[in-house]
Coordinates of C-alpha atoms in Angstrom, one line a residue:
M162 CA -14.6 -6.9 -10.3
L163 CA -11.7 -4.4 -10.4
A164 CA -10.1 -1.9 -8.0
T165 CA -11.7 1.4 -7.1
A166 CA -11.3 4.6 -8.9
T167 CA -8.0 6.7 -9.0
M168 CA -9.2 9.3 -6.7
L169 CA -9.8 8.3 -3.1
A170 CA -13.3 7.2 -2.2
A171 CA -14.3 7.9 1.2
C172 CA -16.2 5.7 3.6
G173 CA -20.0 6.3 3.4
G174 CA -19.9 7.1 -0.3
D175 CA -18.1 10.4 -0.6
S176 CA -16.1 10.8 -3.8
G177 CA -12.9 12.2 -2.3
T178 CA -11.5 15.1 -0.3
S179 CA -12.1 17.8 -2.9
G180 CA -15.1 19.8 -1.8
A181 CA -17.1 22.4 -3.9
D182 CA -15.7 25.2 -1.8
A183 CA -12.1 24.1 -2.3
G184 CA -11.8 25.8 -5.7
P185 CA -9.3 25.0 -8.4
P186 CA -6.2 23.1 -7.4
Q187 CA -3.4 25.4 -6.0
P188 CA 0.3 24.6 -6.2
G189 CA 2.7 24.8 -3.4
G190 CA 2.9 23.7 0.2
T191 CA 4.2 20.7 2.2
L192 CA 2.2 17.6 3.0
R193 CA 2.9 16.2 6.4
Y194 CA 2.1 12.4 6.3
G195 CA 2.1 10.1 9.2
L196 CA 3.2 6.6 8.4
S197 CA 2.1 3.7 10.7
Q198 CA 5.4 1.9 10.1
A199 CA 8.8 2.9 9.1
P200 CA 9.9 2.7 5.5
T201 CA 12.5 0.0 5.2
C202 CA 14.3 0.7 2.0
S203 CA 14.4 3.7 -0.4
D204 CA 14.9 1.4 -3.5
P205 CA 11.5 0.9 -5.3
A206 CA 12.7 -2.6 -6.4
Q207 CA 13.3 -3.7 -2.9
S208 CA 10.1 -2.2 -1.4
A209 CA 7.6 -4.6 0.0
S210 CA 5.5 -3.0 2.8
N211 CA 2.6 -0.6 2.0
Q212 CA 4.2 2.1 4.1
T213 CA 7.5 1.8 2.2
I214 CA 5.8 1.8 -1.1
Y215 CA 3.8 4.9 -0.3
V216 CA 7.2 6.7 -0.2
A217 CA 9.0 4.8 -3.1
R218 CA 6.1 5.2 -5.6
Q219 CA 6.5 9.0 -5.8
I220 CA 10.0 9.0 -7.0
V221 CA 9.8 6.4 -9.7
D222 CA 7.8 6.2 -12.9
S223 CA 7.0 2.8 -14.6
L224 CA 6.8 1.8 -18.2
T225 CA 2.9 1.5 -18.0
D226 CA 0.2 2.5 -15.6
Q227 CA -3.0 0.4 -14.7
D228 CA -6.5 1.8 -14.8
P229 CA -8.0 1.1 -11.3
E230 CA -11.6 1.0 -12.9
T231 CA -10.9 -1.3 -15.9
G232 CA -7.6 -3.0 -15.3
E233 CA -6.4 -1.6 -18.6
L234 CA -2.9 -0.7 -19.1
K235 CA -2.2 2.9 -20.1
P236 CA 1.0 4.7 -21.3
W237 CA 3.5 6.2 -19.0
L238 CA 7.3 6.1 -19.7
A239 CA 6.4 3.8 -22.6
K240 CA 4.0 5.5 -25.2
S241 CA 3.2 2.2 -26.9
W242 CA 4.2 -1.4 -26.8
E243 CA 3.8 -4.8 -28.6
V244 CA 3.6 -8.4 -27.3
S245 CA 4.7 -11.3 -29.3
P246 CA 2.0 -14.0 -29.9
D247 CA 4.1 -16.5 -27.7
A248 CA 4.2 -14.0 -24.9
K249 CA 8.1 -14.3 -24.7
S250 CA 9.0 -10.9 -26.1
F251 CA 7.8 -7.4 -25.2
T252 CA 8.8 -4.3 -27.1
F253 CA 8.5 -0.8 -25.7
H254 CA 8.7 2.6 -27.4
L255 CA 9.7 5.2 -24.9
T256 CA 8.6 8.7 -24.4
D257 CA 11.2 11.2 -25.6
G258 CA 12.5 13.9 -23.4
V259 CA 12.2 12.2 -20.0
T260 CA 14.9 12.8 -17.5
F261 CA 16.0 11.3 -14.0
S262 CA 16.4 13.5 -11.1
D263 CA 20.1 13.6 -11.7
A264 CA 19.4 15.3 -15.1
T265 CA 20.6 12.2 -17.0
P266 CA 18.1 11.1 -19.8
L267 CA 15.9 8.0 -19.8
T268 CA 17.0 5.7 -22.6
A269 CA 16.4 2.0 -23.6
R270 CA 19.7 1.4 -21.8
S271 CA 18.2 2.6 -18.6
V272 CA 15.4 0.1 -18.9
A273 CA 18.0 -2.7 -19.7
N274 CA 20.1 -1.7 -16.7
T275 CA 17.1 -1.6 -14.4
F276 CA 15.9 -5.1 -15.2
D277 CA 19.4 -6.6 -15.3
S278 CA 20.0 -5.1 -12.0
I279 CA 16.9 -6.5 -10.4
I280 CA 18.1 -10.1 -11.2
G281 CA 21.3 -9.2 -9.5
L282 CA 19.4 -8.1 -6.4
G283 CA 18.1 -11.7 -6.2
A284 CA 16.4 -12.5 -2.9
K285 CA 16.6 -8.6 -1.9
A286 CA 13.9 -7.9 -4.4
P287 CA 11.6 -11.0 -4.3
Q288 CA 8.6 -9.5 -6.0
A289 CA 10.4 -7.8 -8.8
K290 CA 12.4 -11.0 -9.5
A291 CA 9.2 -12.8 -9.6
F292 CA 8.0 -10.5 -12.3
L293 CA 11.1 -11.3 -14.4
A294 CA 10.9 -15.1 -14.2
N295 CA 12.8 -16.8 -16.9
Y296 CA 14.3 -13.4 -18.0
T297 CA 16.8 -13.8 -20.8
G298 CA 17.7 -10.2 -21.2
T299 CA 16.9 -6.8 -22.6
T300 CA 17.9 -5.8 -26.2
V301 CA 18.4 -2.1 -27.0
I302 CA 16.9 -1.6 -30.6
D303 CA 17.6 2.1 -30.7
P304 CA 17.9 4.8 -27.9
L305 CA 14.1 4.9 -27.5
T306 CA 13.1 1.3 -28.3
V307 CA 13.7 -1.8 -26.1
T308 CA 12.7 -5.5 -26.3
V309 CA 12.4 -7.6 -23.1
G310 CA 12.8 -11.2 -23.6
F311 CA 11.9 -14.5 -21.7
S312 CA 12.8 -18.2 -22.3
T313 CA 9.2 -19.2 -21.6
P314 CA 5.8 -17.4 -21.9
N315 CA 5.3 -14.7 -19.5
A316 CA 2.1 -13.0 -20.2
Q317 CA 1.9 -11.4 -16.7
F318 CA 4.9 -9.3 -17.3
L319 CA 3.1 -6.5 -19.1
Q320 CA 0.9 -5.8 -16.1
A321 CA 3.9 -6.1 -13.9
T322 CA 5.6 -3.1 -15.8
S323 CA 3.0 -0.9 -14.0
S324 CA 4.2 -1.8 -10.7
T325 CA 6.5 0.2 -8.3
Q326 CA 9.0 -2.7 -8.1
L327 CA 9.7 -2.5 -11.9
G328 CA 9.9 1.2 -12.0
I329 CA 12.8 2.5 -14.1
L330 CA 15.9 3.9 -12.3
A331 CA 19.0 5.9 -13.5
D332 CA 22.3 4.2 -14.0
A333 CA 23.7 5.9 -10.9
T334 CA 21.3 3.8 -8.9
T335 CA 21.3 0.5 -10.8
A336 CA 25.1 0.3 -10.6
K337 CA 25.0 0.2 -6.7
P338 CA 24.9 -2.9 -4.6
A339 CA 21.5 -3.8 -2.9
E340 CA 22.3 -2.2 0.5
Q341 CA 23.4 1.1 -0.7
R342 CA 20.2 1.4 -2.7
C343 CA 18.4 1.3 0.5
L344 CA 20.0 4.5 2.0
G345 CA 18.2 7.2 0.2
D346 CA 20.4 8.1 -2.8
V347 CA 18.0 6.7 -5.3
V348 CA 17.6 8.4 -8.7
G349 CA 14.2 8.0 -10.4
S350 CA 12.2 9.9 -13.2
G351 CA 9.2 10.5 -11.0
P352 CA 7.4 13.8 -10.1
F353 CA 9.3 13.8 -6.6
S354 CA 12.8 13.0 -5.6
Y355 CA 14.4 12.3 -2.2
E356 CA 15.6 15.3 -0.3
S357 CA 16.5 13.2 2.8
Y358 CA 15.9 9.7 3.8
R359 CA 16.5 8.0 7.2
Q360 CA 16.1 4.3 6.8
D361 CA 13.5 2.9 9.3
A362 CA 12.8 6.6 10.4
S363 CA 11.6 9.2 8.0
A364 CA 11.8 10.6 4.5
T365 CA 11.5 14.0 2.8
L366 CA 10.5 14.4 -0.9
V367 CA 10.7 17.5 -3.0
K368 CA 8.9 18.3 -6.3
R369 CA 10.9 17.9 -9.5
P370 CA 10.8 21.1 -11.5
G371 CA 10.1 20.5 -15.2
Y372 CA 8.3 17.1 -14.7
H373 CA 5.9 16.8 -17.8
W374 CA 5.6 13.0 -18.7
G375 CA 3.1 11.9 -16.1
S376 CA 0.9 8.8 -16.5
A377 CA -2.1 9.1 -18.9
L378 CA -4.2 8.3 -15.7
F379 CA -3.0 11.4 -13.7
G380 CA -5.5 14.1 -13.3
H381 CA -3.3 16.8 -14.7
Q382 CA -0.1 17.3 -16.8
G383 CA 3.0 19.1 -15.7
E384 CA 4.5 19.3 -12.3
A385 CA 3.1 17.9 -9.1
Y386 CA 1.2 20.5 -7.1
L387 CA 3.0 19.9 -3.8
D388 CA 6.4 21.4 -3.1
K389 CA 7.3 18.7 -0.6
I390 CA 6.1 15.7 1.2
E391 CA 7.4 14.9 4.7
F392 CA 6.9 11.4 5.9
T393 CA 7.2 10.7 9.6
V394 CA 6.6 7.4 11.6
V395 CA 4.0 7.4 14.1
P396 CA 3.3 3.9 15.2
E397 CA 0.5 4.6 17.8
S398 CA -2.9 5.0 16.0
G399 CA -4.2 7.3 18.9
V400 CA -1.2 9.6 18.4
R401 CA -1.6 9.7 14.5
T402 CA -5.3 10.7 14.8
G403 CA -4.5 13.2 17.4
S404 CA -1.9 14.7 15.3
L405 CA -4.2 14.9 12.3
V406 CA -7.0 16.5 14.2
S407 CA -4.7 19.1 15.9
G408 CA -3.3 20.0 12.5
Q409 CA 0.3 18.6 13.0
L410 CA -0.2 16.2 10.1
D411 CA -2.4 16.5 6.9
A412 CA -2.9 12.7 6.3
I413 CA -2.2 9.5 8.1
S414 CA -2.1 5.7 7.5
D415 CA -4.2 3.1 9.0
A416 CA -7.0 5.1 10.5
L417 CA -9.1 2.9 12.6
P418 CA -12.9 2.7 12.7
Q419 CA -13.0 4.2 16.2
D420 CA -10.8 7.2 15.0
E421 CA -13.4 8.2 12.3
P422 CA -15.8 10.3 14.4
Q423 CA -12.8 12.4 15.8
I424 CA -11.5 12.9 12.3
S425 CA -14.8 13.8 10.9
A426 CA -15.5 16.1 13.7
G427 CA -12.6 18.1 12.6
G428 CA -13.9 18.3 9.0
G429 CA -11.6 15.5 7.7
Q430 CA -12.4 12.1 6.2
V431 CA -11.4 8.5 6.5
L432 CA -10.8 7.3 3.0
N433 CA -10.8 3.6 2.1
V434 CA -9.9 1.1 -0.8
V435 CA -9.6 -2.6 -0.8
N436 CA -6.2 -4.2 -1.8
P437 CA -6.2 -6.4 -4.7
G438 CA -4.2 -9.6 -4.6
V439 CA -4.1 -12.4 -2.0
P440 CA -6.2 -11.4 1.0
F441 CA -4.8 -12.0 4.5
G442 CA -4.7 -15.7 5.5
L443 CA -2.6 -18.5 6.9
Q444 CA -0.4 -20.4 4.5
P445 CA 0.4 -23.9 5.9
N446 CA 3.7 -25.6 5.5
I447 CA 2.3 -28.9 4.4
T448 CA 5.5 -30.9 5.2
R449 CA 5.2 -30.8 9.0
G450 CA 3.0 -31.3 11.9
P451 CA -0.9 -31.9 11.6
L452 CA -1.0 -29.5 8.5
R453 CA 0.4 -32.5 6.5
D454 CA -3.2 -33.9 6.6
P455 CA -5.2 -32.4 3.7
A456 CA -8.4 -33.1 5.8
V457 CA -7.2 -30.7 8.5
R458 CA -6.3 -28.0 6.0
Q459 CA -9.8 -28.4 4.3
A460 CA -11.7 -28.3 7.6
L461 CA -9.9 -25.1 8.9
P462 CA -11.8 -22.6 6.7
H463 CA -15.1 -23.8 7.8
A464 CA -14.1 -23.1 11.6
I465 CA -13.1 -19.5 11.0
N466 CA -16.0 -16.9 11.2
R467 CA -14.5 -14.3 8.9
Q468 CA -17.4 -11.9 9.3
E469 CA -17.0 -11.9 13.1
L470 CA -13.3 -10.9 12.6
V471 CA -14.4 -8.0 10.5
D472 CA -17.1 -7.0 12.9
T473 CA -15.1 -7.4 16.0
V474 CA -11.6 -6.3 15.1
L475 CA -11.8 -4.1 12.0
G476 CA -15.1 -2.4 11.0
P477 CA -17.2 -1.7 8.0
Q478 CA -14.3 -0.5 5.9
F479 CA -13.1 -4.1 5.6
N480 CA -14.5 -7.3 4.0
A481 CA -14.4 -10.9 4.8
A482 CA -12.2 -12.9 2.4
T483 CA -14.2 -15.0 0.1
S484 CA -11.4 -16.6 -2.1
T485 CA -7.7 -16.8 -2.4
L486 CA -7.9 -13.5 -4.4
A487 CA -9.4 -10.3 -2.9
S488 CA -12.6 -9.1 -4.5
T489 CA -10.8 -6.1 -6.3
T490 CA -8.5 -8.4 -8.2
P491 CA -8.9 -8.9 -11.9
G492 CA -10.1 -12.4 -12.3
Y493 CA -11.6 -12.7 -8.9
Q494 CA -14.2 -15.4 -8.4
D495 CA -16.5 -15.5 -5.2
L496 CA -15.8 -19.1 -3.6
T497 CA -17.8 -18.4 -0.4
D498 CA -19.5 -21.8 -0.8
R499 CA -16.0 -23.5 -0.5
I500 CA -15.1 -21.7 2.7
D501 CA -18.5 -21.1 4.4
F502 CA -18.5 -20.7 8.2
D503 CA -19.8 -24.0 9.5
Q504 CA -18.2 -25.2 12.5
D505 CA -20.4 -28.5 12.5
K506 CA -19.0 -29.3 9.1
A507 CA -15.4 -28.6 10.3
R508 CA -16.0 -31.1 13.2
R509 CA -17.4 -33.7 11.0
Q510 CA -14.5 -33.5 8.6
L511 CA -12.0 -33.8 11.5
D512 CA -14.0 -36.7 13.0
Q513 CA -13.9 -38.6 9.7
A514 CA -10.2 -38.0 9.4
G515 CA -9.5 -39.7 12.6
W516 CA -8.8 -36.5 14.9
V517 CA -10.6 -37.2 18.1
P518 CA -11.2 -34.6 21.0
G519 CA -8.9 -35.0 23.9
A520 CA -9.5 -34.4 27.5
D521 CA -8.7 -30.7 27.2
G522 CA -10.8 -30.5 24.1
I523 CA -7.9 -30.4 21.6
R524 CA -8.0 -33.3 19.1
T525 CA -5.5 -35.9 18.7
K526 CA -4.7 -38.5 16.2
N527 CA -2.1 -41.4 16.7
G528 CA -0.7 -39.5 19.6
E529 CA -0.3 -36.2 17.7
R530 CA -2.1 -33.0 19.0
L531 CA -4.0 -30.9 16.5
S532 CA -1.8 -28.0 17.4
F533 CA 0.3 -25.6 15.1
G534 CA 1.9 -22.5 15.2
V535 CA 1.3 -19.1 13.0
T536 CA 4.3 -17.0 12.5
F537 CA 3.4 -13.3 11.8
T538 CA 4.5 -9.8 12.1
A539 CA 2.7 -6.4 13.0
V540 CA 3.0 -5.1 9.6
F541 CA -0.7 -4.6 9.7
A542 CA -2.0 -3.1 13.0
G543 CA -4.9 -5.6 13.2
N544 CA -2.9 -8.9 12.8
Q545 CA -2.5 -9.9 16.3
A546 CA -6.1 -9.2 17.3
I547 CA -7.5 -11.1 14.2
L548 CA -5.3 -14.1 15.1
E549 CA -6.3 -14.0 18.7
L550 CA -9.9 -14.3 17.6
T551 CA -9.2 -16.9 15.0
Q552 CA -7.5 -18.8 17.9
Q553 CA -10.6 -18.8 19.9
Q554 CA -12.7 -19.9 16.9
L555 CA -10.4 -22.8 16.1
R556 CA -10.3 -24.0 19.6
Q557 CA -14.2 -24.4 19.4
V558 CA -13.7 -27.3 17.0
G559 CA -10.7 -28.7 18.8
V560 CA -7.7 -27.0 17.1
D561 CA -4.9 -25.4 19.1
L562 CA -3.5 -22.4 17.3
R563 CA -0.1 -21.0 18.8
L564 CA 0.6 -17.3 18.0
D565 CA 4.4 -16.4 17.1
L566 CA 4.6 -12.7 16.8
I567 CA 8.2 -11.8 15.5
S568 CA 10.0 -8.8 14.0
A569 CA 10.2 -8.4 10.2
A570 CA 13.8 -9.2 10.0
E571 CA 13.1 -12.6 11.9
Y572 CA 10.1 -13.3 9.6
T573 CA 12.3 -12.9 6.6
V574 CA 14.8 -15.5 7.9
K575 CA 12.1 -18.0 9.0
Q576 CA 10.3 -17.6 5.7
N577 CA 13.4 -18.2 3.5
A578 CA 14.2 -21.3 5.6
K579 CA 10.5 -22.4 5.6
D580 CA 10.9 -22.7 9.4
F581 CA 7.3 -22.4 10.4
D582 CA 4.1 -24.4 10.7
S583 CA 2.1 -21.6 9.0
V584 CA 2.6 -18.0 8.2
Y585 CA 0.1 -15.1 8.2
Y586 CA 0.3 -12.3 5.5
N587 CA -1.2 -10.8 2.4
I588 CA 0.2 -9.8 -1.0
T589 CA -1.1 -6.9 -3.0
R590 CA -1.1 -7.1 -6.8
A591 CA -3.7 -6.1 -9.3
D592 CA -3.3 -9.3 -11.3
G593 CA -4.4 -12.8 -11.1
D594 CA -0.8 -14.0 -11.6
V595 CA -0.2 -13.4 -7.8
L596 CA -1.4 -16.9 -7.5
R597 CA 1.4 -18.3 -9.5
S598 CA 4.0 -16.2 -7.7
T599 CA 2.6 -17.2 -4.3
F600 CA 1.6 -20.8 -4.7
G601 CA 3.5 -22.0 -7.7
L602 CA 6.4 -24.4 -7.6
D603 CA 8.5 -21.7 -9.3
G604 CA 7.1 -18.9 -6.9
T605 CA 7.7 -18.5 -3.2
N606 CA 6.0 -21.7 -2.5
L607 CA 5.9 -21.3 1.4
N608 CA 3.6 -24.3 1.4
A609 CA 6.8 -26.3 0.8
R610 CA 4.6 -28.5 -1.6
G611 CA 5.5 -30.9 -4.2
P612 CA 3.8 -31.3 -7.6
I613 CA 0.1 -30.8 -7.8
P614 CA -0.7 -31.3 -11.5
A615 CA -4.1 -29.9 -11.4
L616 CA -2.9 -26.6 -10.0
D617 CA 0.5 -26.6 -11.7
D618 CA -1.1 -27.1 -15.2
V619 CA -3.4 -24.0 -15.0
L620 CA -0.6 -21.8 -13.5
T621 CA 1.7 -22.7 -16.4
K622 CA -1.1 -22.1 -18.9
E623 CA -1.8 -18.7 -17.5
L624 CA 1.5 -17.5 -18.3
S625 CA 1.1 -18.2 -22.0
A626 CA -2.5 -17.0 -22.1
V627 CA -2.7 -13.5 -23.8
D628 CA -6.5 -13.7 -24.5
P629 CA -8.2 -12.0 -21.5
A630 CA -11.0 -14.5 -21.4
E631 CA -8.9 -17.5 -21.4
R632 CA -6.6 -16.0 -18.8
T633 CA -9.6 -15.2 -16.5
A634 CA -10.9 -18.8 -16.8
L635 CA -7.5 -20.2 -15.8
V636 CA -7.3 -17.8 -12.9
H637 CA -10.8 -19.0 -11.7
T638 CA -9.5 -22.6 -11.8
A639 CA -6.4 -21.7 -9.9
Q640 CA -8.5 -20.0 -7.2
E641 CA -10.4 -23.3 -6.7
A642 CA -7.4 -25.5 -6.8
T643 CA -5.5 -23.6 -4.2
L644 CA -8.4 -23.7 -1.8
D645 CA -9.2 -27.4 -2.6
N646 CA -5.7 -28.4 -1.7
G647 CA -5.7 -26.3 1.5
L648 CA -2.9 -24.1 0.5
W649 CA -4.4 -21.0 1.8
I650 CA -6.7 -20.4 4.8
P651 CA -8.4 -16.9 4.1
T652 CA -9.4 -14.5 6.8
V653 CA -10.0 -10.8 5.6
E654 CA -9.2 -8.5 2.9
L655 CA -6.8 -5.8 3.5
S656 CA -8.0 -2.2 3.1
Q657 CA -6.0 1.0 3.0
T658 CA -7.8 3.4 5.4
I659 CA -6.3 6.8 5.0
G660 CA -7.2 9.8 7.4
A661 CA -7.2 13.1 5.5
A662 CA -7.6 16.6 7.0
A663 CA -10.2 19.0 5.5
D664 CA -7.8 20.9 3.4
T665 CA -5.9 17.8 2.0
Q666 CA -7.4 17.4 -1.5
N667 CA -7.2 14.6 -4.2
V668 CA -5.0 12.0 -2.5
G669 CA -5.0 9.2 -5.1
F670 CA -4.9 5.4 -5.0
D671 CA -3.2 3.6 -7.8
A672 CA -4.6 0.2 -9.1
T673 CA -2.7 -1.6 -6.3
A674 CA -4.3 0.5 -3.6
R675 CA -1.0 2.4 -3.0
L676 CA -1.0 6.1 -2.6
Q677 CA -0.1 8.5 -5.5
F678 CA 0.4 12.1 -4.5
F679 CA 0.9 13.7 -8.0
D680 CA -2.6 15.2 -7.9
T681 CA -2.7 16.1 -4.3
W682 CA -2.9 19.7 -3.2
L683 CA -3.6 21.7 0.0
S684 CA -6.3 24.3 0.2
G685 CA -6.6 27.1 2.6
R686 CA -2.8 27.4 2.9

């Protein structure tokens, strides 16, 4: 099952914001967009949160683009490509006539400098660097031909070339240190460029005149329709909705279920798509506390009523997680039977493992309480409420979950030091390789685990599998192994829920459920 179509699909089955009365697309106008959180860095390679990528995606093009309906890769900056049989070498033939927003031309050297600079960014660009695992360098064959090499098979790299993080940047940007690349003076070849950027506050983008090398998946060729996009940060959901309904904003992030009647009454829509990748869940540090016990980790999923989390906190736009991959990810396998809600089963498993209920209802074993913390941020508005309800559900089987809400900066420090009992988050990517980058020994490995041959073997084989059927089978096995070893405790799938005014037409989602404004236009202006 793959991600939804390129144009936004609305809750309730509508096909998008373009109505029959809107007429043909009209160029011009400024889209005013309300972000739920501040964009943290103007550099696409260092972008991580959805709100930051919504901004950065517009100023950078990628070598390829991924079809949300089929998962197939389509031409963008690269008009064609070849992959070596051992998946160690990738050759791209670039589109001629592409320029960056500083008027310099896109060449093979631009691609080499972009990838080389990502290696230099190191921990500042964790996802981009993971895409380039075992990178040996990029060879310029001629001005429009480039070969990217790896010391070991890296079949996932081709899909990664469609990501925002591997978008191609001009030499003026790749020559800068990491911190300067976050301050707004970033030069890409995308349909928009930065007019202004205030880190952690706002961003304004302007249309690039003469743009004519859009993705093969875009709805039209030539320049973007919009003249300008103004991103402002409006953290409070009610204020965002009120600003949309009153006409102060044209579209907003994270529209909540209770906001939909108000938005619909004004002629607008709430538009929804499920993020592919790893769904929200708890990732246990298996080296400390009661989470060292595999029996505890295997019992926890059965104690969590994921449908209740959706129904109580989120609403019908969201899905309960059913695997270690979200249902819109290529290679997804429904593993509901492995994590079905059955608190009696959870109690039996904990009983058999020697965890006995204490006087306060919390289990103990050899003097140790079945108590652990979960470290999280408010990067998604529903995180705290979801975890508070999860806390109540786990207590019913004798588990004490402690909530540790911290800032994004603190979270990064704790994550890098593996200073936590468990962490709560999701990762968006439209490729099953997200399992390797999340759970593999050479990935982030926040489980702090040692070798697990049954898992490590399939993750390694997946990197060398270029046959789609073989790769899908390996991804299926990896999903099972991560669950069976208690490396992920799923809760809900993340959905992007975008509020759009009646005159906001054709806002698009890419394959990773991130916004693409190239085809967006404003009617009645």
